[in-house]
Short mmCIF file of N, CA and C in Angstrom, two decimals:
data_model
loop_
_atom_site.label_atom_id
_atom_site.label_comp_id
_atom_site.label_asym_id
_atom_site.label_seq_id
_atom_site.Cartn_x
_atom_site.Cartn_y
_atom_site.Cartn_z
N GLN A 748 -32.79 -5.36 17.35
CA GLN A 748 -31.90 -4.26 17.11
C GLN A 748 -30.48 -4.67 17.47
N VAL A 749 -29.55 -3.80 17.12
CA VAL A 749 -28.14 -4.10 17.30
C VAL A 749 -27.60 -3.41 18.56
N GLN A 750 -26.69 -4.09 19.25
CA GLN A 750 -25.96 -3.51 20.37
C GLN A 750 -24.50 -3.38 19.98
N LEU A 751 -23.88 -2.24 20.32
CA LEU A 751 -22.53 -1.93 19.90
C LEU A 751 -21.62 -1.72 21.10
N VAL A 752 -20.42 -2.27 21.05
CA VAL A 752 -19.43 -2.10 22.11
C VAL A 752 -18.10 -1.73 21.49
N GLU A 753 -17.55 -0.57 21.92
CA GLU A 753 -16.26 -0.11 21.42
C GLU A 753 -15.14 -0.59 22.34
N SER A 754 -13.94 -0.72 21.76
CA SER A 754 -12.75 -1.05 22.53
C SER A 754 -11.53 -0.52 21.79
N GLY A 755 -10.39 -0.50 22.48
CA GLY A 755 -9.14 -0.11 21.85
C GLY A 755 -8.64 1.27 22.21
N GLY A 756 -9.41 2.03 22.96
CA GLY A 756 -8.97 3.36 23.36
C GLY A 756 -7.84 3.29 24.37
N GLY A 757 -7.20 4.44 24.58
CA GLY A 757 -6.10 4.50 25.53
C GLY A 757 -5.32 5.79 25.40
N LEU A 758 -4.16 5.80 26.03
CA LEU A 758 -3.25 6.95 26.02
C LEU A 758 -2.13 6.70 25.03
N VAL A 759 -1.88 7.68 24.16
CA VAL A 759 -0.84 7.55 23.15
C VAL A 759 -0.17 8.90 22.95
N GLN A 760 1.11 8.90 22.59
CA GLN A 760 1.82 10.13 22.29
C GLN A 760 1.44 10.66 20.92
N ALA A 761 1.54 11.97 20.76
CA ALA A 761 1.32 12.58 19.46
C ALA A 761 2.21 11.91 18.42
N GLY A 762 1.62 11.63 17.26
CA GLY A 762 2.33 10.93 16.20
C GLY A 762 2.15 9.43 16.23
N GLY A 763 1.58 8.91 17.31
CA GLY A 763 1.37 7.49 17.45
C GLY A 763 0.09 7.01 16.79
N SER A 764 -0.22 5.73 17.01
CA SER A 764 -1.37 5.10 16.37
C SER A 764 -2.18 4.29 17.37
N LEU A 765 -3.47 4.15 17.08
CA LEU A 765 -4.37 3.29 17.81
C LEU A 765 -5.37 2.70 16.83
N ARG A 766 -5.88 1.52 17.13
CA ARG A 766 -6.97 0.94 16.36
C ARG A 766 -8.15 0.69 17.28
N LEU A 767 -9.25 1.33 16.97
CA LEU A 767 -10.48 1.13 17.71
C LEU A 767 -11.31 0.05 17.04
N SER A 768 -12.04 -0.71 17.85
CA SER A 768 -12.92 -1.75 17.35
C SER A 768 -14.34 -1.50 17.85
N CYS A 769 -15.30 -1.85 17.02
CA CYS A 769 -16.72 -1.78 17.38
C CYS A 769 -17.33 -3.12 17.03
N THR A 770 -17.69 -3.89 18.04
CA THR A 770 -18.24 -5.22 17.84
C THR A 770 -19.73 -5.22 18.15
N ALA A 771 -20.50 -5.87 17.28
CA ALA A 771 -21.95 -5.86 17.40
C ALA A 771 -22.48 -7.19 17.90
N SER A 772 -23.63 -7.13 18.56
CA SER A 772 -24.38 -8.31 18.93
C SER A 772 -25.86 -8.04 18.68
N GLY A 773 -26.64 -9.09 18.56
CA GLY A 773 -28.07 -8.94 18.33
C GLY A 773 -28.47 -8.86 16.86
N ARG A 774 -27.57 -8.41 16.02
CA ARG A 774 -27.83 -8.28 14.59
C ARG A 774 -26.51 -8.15 13.85
N THR A 775 -26.43 -8.77 12.68
CA THR A 775 -25.22 -8.64 11.89
C THR A 775 -25.08 -7.22 11.36
N LEU A 776 -23.86 -6.72 11.31
CA LEU A 776 -23.60 -5.35 10.89
C LEU A 776 -23.80 -5.13 9.41
N VAL A 777 -23.96 -6.17 8.62
CA VAL A 777 -24.16 -5.98 7.18
C VAL A 777 -25.45 -5.23 6.89
N TYR A 778 -26.37 -5.16 7.85
CA TYR A 778 -27.63 -4.45 7.67
C TYR A 778 -27.51 -2.94 7.89
N TYR A 779 -26.36 -2.46 8.31
CA TYR A 779 -26.24 -1.07 8.73
C TYR A 779 -25.11 -0.32 8.05
N ILE A 780 -25.36 0.96 7.80
CA ILE A 780 -24.29 1.92 7.58
C ILE A 780 -23.63 2.13 8.95
N MET A 781 -22.30 2.15 8.99
CA MET A 781 -21.59 2.29 10.26
C MET A 781 -20.78 3.58 10.28
N GLY A 782 -20.75 4.21 11.45
CA GLY A 782 -20.01 5.44 11.59
C GLY A 782 -19.26 5.53 12.90
N TRP A 783 -18.26 6.39 12.91
CA TRP A 783 -17.54 6.76 14.13
C TRP A 783 -17.71 8.26 14.36
N PHE A 784 -18.03 8.62 15.59
CA PHE A 784 -18.11 10.00 16.03
C PHE A 784 -17.19 10.18 17.22
N ARG A 785 -16.91 11.43 17.55
CA ARG A 785 -16.12 11.70 18.75
C ARG A 785 -16.65 12.94 19.45
N GLN A 786 -16.43 12.99 20.76
CA GLN A 786 -16.89 14.12 21.56
C GLN A 786 -15.86 14.45 22.63
N ALA A 787 -15.35 15.66 22.57
CA ALA A 787 -14.42 16.17 23.57
C ALA A 787 -15.20 16.95 24.62
N PRO A 788 -14.66 17.10 25.84
CA PRO A 788 -15.37 17.85 26.89
C PRO A 788 -15.73 19.26 26.44
N GLY A 789 -16.98 19.64 26.66
CA GLY A 789 -17.44 20.97 26.31
C GLY A 789 -17.69 21.20 24.84
N LYS A 790 -17.58 20.17 24.02
CA LYS A 790 -17.78 20.32 22.59
C LYS A 790 -18.91 19.42 22.10
N GLU A 791 -19.43 19.77 20.93
CA GLU A 791 -20.47 18.96 20.31
C GLU A 791 -19.88 17.67 19.75
N ARG A 792 -20.71 16.64 19.71
CA ARG A 792 -20.30 15.39 19.08
C ARG A 792 -20.10 15.64 17.59
N GLU A 793 -18.98 15.18 17.05
CA GLU A 793 -18.67 15.44 15.66
C GLU A 793 -18.42 14.15 14.88
N PHE A 794 -18.75 14.21 13.62
CA PHE A 794 -18.55 13.09 12.71
C PHE A 794 -17.07 12.86 12.46
N VAL A 795 -16.67 11.59 12.40
CA VAL A 795 -15.29 11.23 12.12
C VAL A 795 -15.18 10.44 10.82
N ALA A 796 -15.92 9.34 10.72
CA ALA A 796 -15.82 8.47 9.55
C ALA A 796 -17.06 7.61 9.44
N ALA A 797 -17.34 7.13 8.22
CA ALA A 797 -18.47 6.24 7.99
C ALA A 797 -18.16 5.29 6.85
N ILE A 798 -18.87 4.15 6.83
CA ILE A 798 -18.66 3.14 5.81
C ILE A 798 -19.99 2.49 5.47
N ASN A 799 -20.18 2.15 4.19
CA ASN A 799 -21.44 1.56 3.78
C ASN A 799 -21.48 0.07 4.09
N ARG A 800 -22.60 -0.57 3.73
CA ARG A 800 -22.81 -1.96 4.11
C ARG A 800 -21.81 -2.93 3.51
N SER A 801 -21.39 -2.68 2.29
CA SER A 801 -20.45 -3.57 1.62
C SER A 801 -19.00 -3.21 1.88
N GLY A 802 -18.75 -2.02 2.43
CA GLY A 802 -17.40 -1.55 2.63
C GLY A 802 -16.79 -0.90 1.41
N SER A 803 -17.58 -0.69 0.36
CA SER A 803 -17.08 -0.14 -0.89
C SER A 803 -17.03 1.38 -0.90
N SER A 804 -17.68 2.03 0.06
CA SER A 804 -17.73 3.48 0.10
C SER A 804 -17.46 3.97 1.52
N THR A 805 -16.59 4.97 1.65
CA THR A 805 -16.27 5.55 2.94
C THR A 805 -16.28 7.06 2.86
N ARG A 806 -16.46 7.71 4.02
CA ARG A 806 -16.37 9.16 4.13
C ARG A 806 -15.64 9.51 5.41
N TYR A 807 -14.92 10.63 5.38
CA TYR A 807 -14.15 11.09 6.51
C TYR A 807 -14.33 12.59 6.70
N SER A 808 -14.24 13.03 7.95
CA SER A 808 -14.17 14.46 8.19
C SER A 808 -12.84 14.99 7.68
N ASN A 809 -12.81 16.27 7.34
CA ASN A 809 -11.58 16.86 6.83
C ASN A 809 -10.44 16.80 7.85
N SER A 810 -10.78 16.83 9.13
CA SER A 810 -9.76 16.86 10.16
C SER A 810 -9.01 15.54 10.31
N VAL A 811 -9.60 14.44 9.84
CA VAL A 811 -8.95 13.13 10.00
C VAL A 811 -8.60 12.48 8.67
N LYS A 812 -9.08 13.03 7.57
CA LYS A 812 -8.84 12.43 6.26
C LYS A 812 -7.34 12.32 5.99
N GLY A 813 -6.92 11.14 5.56
CA GLY A 813 -5.52 10.87 5.32
C GLY A 813 -4.79 10.29 6.51
N ARG A 814 -5.39 10.38 7.70
CA ARG A 814 -4.78 9.84 8.91
C ARG A 814 -5.55 8.66 9.48
N PHE A 815 -6.88 8.68 9.34
CA PHE A 815 -7.73 7.62 9.87
C PHE A 815 -8.29 6.77 8.74
N THR A 816 -8.52 5.50 9.01
CA THR A 816 -9.12 4.58 8.05
C THR A 816 -10.20 3.76 8.73
N ILE A 817 -11.40 3.78 8.16
CA ILE A 817 -12.49 2.95 8.66
C ILE A 817 -12.59 1.70 7.79
N SER A 818 -12.87 0.57 8.41
CA SER A 818 -13.01 -0.68 7.68
C SER A 818 -13.98 -1.58 8.44
N ARG A 819 -14.43 -2.64 7.77
CA ARG A 819 -15.33 -3.57 8.44
C ARG A 819 -14.99 -5.01 8.05
N ASP A 820 -15.23 -5.92 8.99
CA ASP A 820 -14.96 -7.34 8.82
C ASP A 820 -16.27 -8.06 9.08
N THR A 821 -16.92 -8.51 8.01
CA THR A 821 -18.22 -9.15 8.13
C THR A 821 -18.16 -10.42 8.98
N ALA A 822 -17.12 -11.23 8.78
CA ALA A 822 -16.99 -12.49 9.50
C ALA A 822 -16.89 -12.27 11.01
N LYS A 823 -16.25 -11.18 11.42
CA LYS A 823 -16.07 -10.89 12.84
C LYS A 823 -17.15 -9.96 13.38
N ASN A 824 -18.05 -9.50 12.50
CA ASN A 824 -19.12 -8.60 12.89
C ASN A 824 -18.56 -7.36 13.60
N THR A 825 -17.51 -6.81 13.03
CA THR A 825 -16.76 -5.74 13.67
C THR A 825 -16.41 -4.64 12.68
N VAL A 826 -16.45 -3.40 13.15
CA VAL A 826 -15.99 -2.24 12.41
C VAL A 826 -14.78 -1.67 13.12
N TYR A 827 -13.80 -1.22 12.35
CA TYR A 827 -12.55 -0.71 12.91
C TYR A 827 -12.34 0.75 12.52
N LEU A 828 -11.60 1.45 13.36
CA LEU A 828 -11.09 2.77 13.03
C LEU A 828 -9.60 2.77 13.33
N GLN A 829 -8.80 2.70 12.27
CA GLN A 829 -7.35 2.77 12.41
C GLN A 829 -6.95 4.24 12.43
N MET A 830 -6.33 4.67 13.51
CA MET A 830 -5.95 6.06 13.69
C MET A 830 -4.43 6.17 13.71
N SER A 831 -3.89 6.97 12.82
CA SER A 831 -2.45 7.17 12.72
C SER A 831 -2.12 8.65 12.79
N THR A 832 -0.85 8.95 13.03
CA THR A 832 -0.38 10.33 13.15
C THR A 832 -1.31 11.13 14.06
N LEU A 833 -1.56 10.58 15.23
CA LEU A 833 -2.51 11.19 16.16
C LEU A 833 -2.00 12.53 16.68
N LYS A 834 -2.94 13.44 16.90
CA LYS A 834 -2.66 14.78 17.39
C LYS A 834 -3.38 15.01 18.71
N PRO A 835 -2.90 15.91 19.55
CA PRO A 835 -3.61 16.19 20.80
C PRO A 835 -5.08 16.57 20.58
N GLU A 836 -5.39 17.24 19.49
CA GLU A 836 -6.77 17.62 19.21
C GLU A 836 -7.66 16.44 18.85
N ASP A 837 -7.09 15.26 18.68
CA ASP A 837 -7.88 14.05 18.47
C ASP A 837 -8.41 13.49 19.79
N THR A 838 -7.97 14.02 20.91
CA THR A 838 -8.41 13.54 22.22
C THR A 838 -9.91 13.70 22.36
N ALA A 839 -10.61 12.61 22.66
CA ALA A 839 -12.06 12.62 22.79
C ALA A 839 -12.55 11.23 23.16
N VAL A 840 -13.82 11.15 23.49
CA VAL A 840 -14.50 9.87 23.57
C VAL A 840 -14.98 9.51 22.16
N TYR A 841 -14.60 8.35 21.69
CA TYR A 841 -14.98 7.91 20.36
C TYR A 841 -16.13 6.92 20.46
N LEU A 842 -17.18 7.18 19.67
CA LEU A 842 -18.39 6.38 19.71
C LEU A 842 -18.67 5.74 18.37
N CYS A 843 -19.08 4.50 18.41
CA CYS A 843 -19.50 3.77 17.23
C CYS A 843 -21.01 3.91 17.08
N ALA A 844 -21.50 4.00 15.84
CA ALA A 844 -22.92 4.16 15.60
C ALA A 844 -23.36 3.39 14.36
N ALA A 845 -24.63 3.00 14.34
CA ALA A 845 -25.22 2.26 13.22
C ALA A 845 -26.43 2.99 12.70
N SER A 846 -26.57 3.03 11.36
CA SER A 846 -27.66 3.72 10.70
C SER A 846 -28.49 2.76 9.86
N ASP A 847 -29.81 2.96 9.86
CA ASP A 847 -30.72 2.18 9.02
C ASP A 847 -30.84 2.75 7.62
N GLY A 848 -30.16 3.84 7.33
CA GLY A 848 -30.26 4.50 6.04
C GLY A 848 -29.58 3.74 4.92
N VAL A 849 -29.65 4.34 3.73
CA VAL A 849 -29.08 3.73 2.53
C VAL A 849 -27.82 4.44 2.05
N LEU A 850 -27.55 5.63 2.59
CA LEU A 850 -26.38 6.40 2.22
C LEU A 850 -25.42 6.49 3.39
N VAL A 851 -24.15 6.72 3.09
CA VAL A 851 -23.15 6.91 4.13
C VAL A 851 -23.44 8.24 4.82
N ALA A 852 -23.87 8.19 6.08
CA ALA A 852 -24.35 9.36 6.79
C ALA A 852 -23.25 10.04 7.57
N THR A 853 -23.39 11.36 7.75
CA THR A 853 -22.40 12.16 8.47
C THR A 853 -22.98 12.93 9.63
N GLU A 854 -24.30 12.89 9.84
CA GLU A 854 -24.95 13.65 10.89
C GLU A 854 -25.40 12.75 12.03
N ARG A 855 -25.32 13.25 13.25
CA ARG A 855 -25.67 12.48 14.44
C ARG A 855 -27.09 11.93 14.38
N TYR A 856 -28.03 12.76 13.93
CA TYR A 856 -29.44 12.36 13.93
C TYR A 856 -29.72 11.22 12.97
N GLN A 857 -28.84 10.96 12.03
CA GLN A 857 -29.03 9.91 11.05
C GLN A 857 -28.70 8.52 11.60
N TYR A 858 -28.11 8.46 12.79
CA TYR A 858 -27.73 7.18 13.39
C TYR A 858 -28.65 6.85 14.56
N ALA A 859 -29.23 5.66 14.54
CA ALA A 859 -30.21 5.26 15.53
C ALA A 859 -29.61 4.48 16.71
N TYR A 860 -28.47 3.83 16.50
CA TYR A 860 -27.89 2.96 17.51
C TYR A 860 -26.48 3.39 17.83
N TRP A 861 -26.16 3.43 19.13
CA TRP A 861 -24.88 3.95 19.59
C TRP A 861 -24.25 3.06 20.64
N GLY A 862 -22.92 2.97 20.60
CA GLY A 862 -22.18 2.38 21.70
C GLY A 862 -21.96 3.39 22.80
N GLN A 863 -21.30 2.97 23.88
CA GLN A 863 -21.06 3.84 25.02
C GLN A 863 -19.79 4.67 24.88
N GLY A 864 -18.91 4.30 23.98
CA GLY A 864 -17.72 5.08 23.71
C GLY A 864 -16.47 4.53 24.37
N THR A 865 -15.33 4.90 23.80
CA THR A 865 -14.03 4.55 24.35
C THR A 865 -13.14 5.79 24.32
N GLN A 866 -12.41 6.02 25.41
CA GLN A 866 -11.61 7.24 25.54
C GLN A 866 -10.29 7.11 24.79
N VAL A 867 -9.99 8.13 24.00
CA VAL A 867 -8.69 8.26 23.34
C VAL A 867 -8.05 9.55 23.83
N THR A 868 -6.85 9.44 24.40
CA THR A 868 -6.13 10.59 24.89
C THR A 868 -4.77 10.65 24.21
N VAL A 869 -4.48 11.78 23.56
CA VAL A 869 -3.23 11.96 22.84
C VAL A 869 -2.42 13.04 23.55
N SER A 870 -1.25 12.68 24.04
CA SER A 870 -0.39 13.61 24.75
C SER A 870 0.54 14.33 23.79
N SER A 871 0.91 15.55 24.14
CA SER A 871 1.79 16.34 23.30
C SER A 871 3.24 16.00 23.54
#
């Protein structure tokens, strides 16, 4: 199975940018649909973005569409989430996840493997 480790989180002002990385070990990421989720204190974990195995298809939540971009680098065995025009409501722990499915998934239960998360804090 695959192990996932996120990095790149931190503190940023509203309107700023961050790039999160999710690096895998144990298995190449080409075998998985990849997704990003986020969870703020007291709230349910929510879908952010997903990408298929080839990188040819992506999906985004309405709240981040146009501001965030998910991508993958097969050679580096890494998935990225480029976040721009950040808002205070983007503040959350961001988690990388991998799915054994064949479609770009948007639900938590569809992902079998998860990283531990990286904190993103956006100040007003």
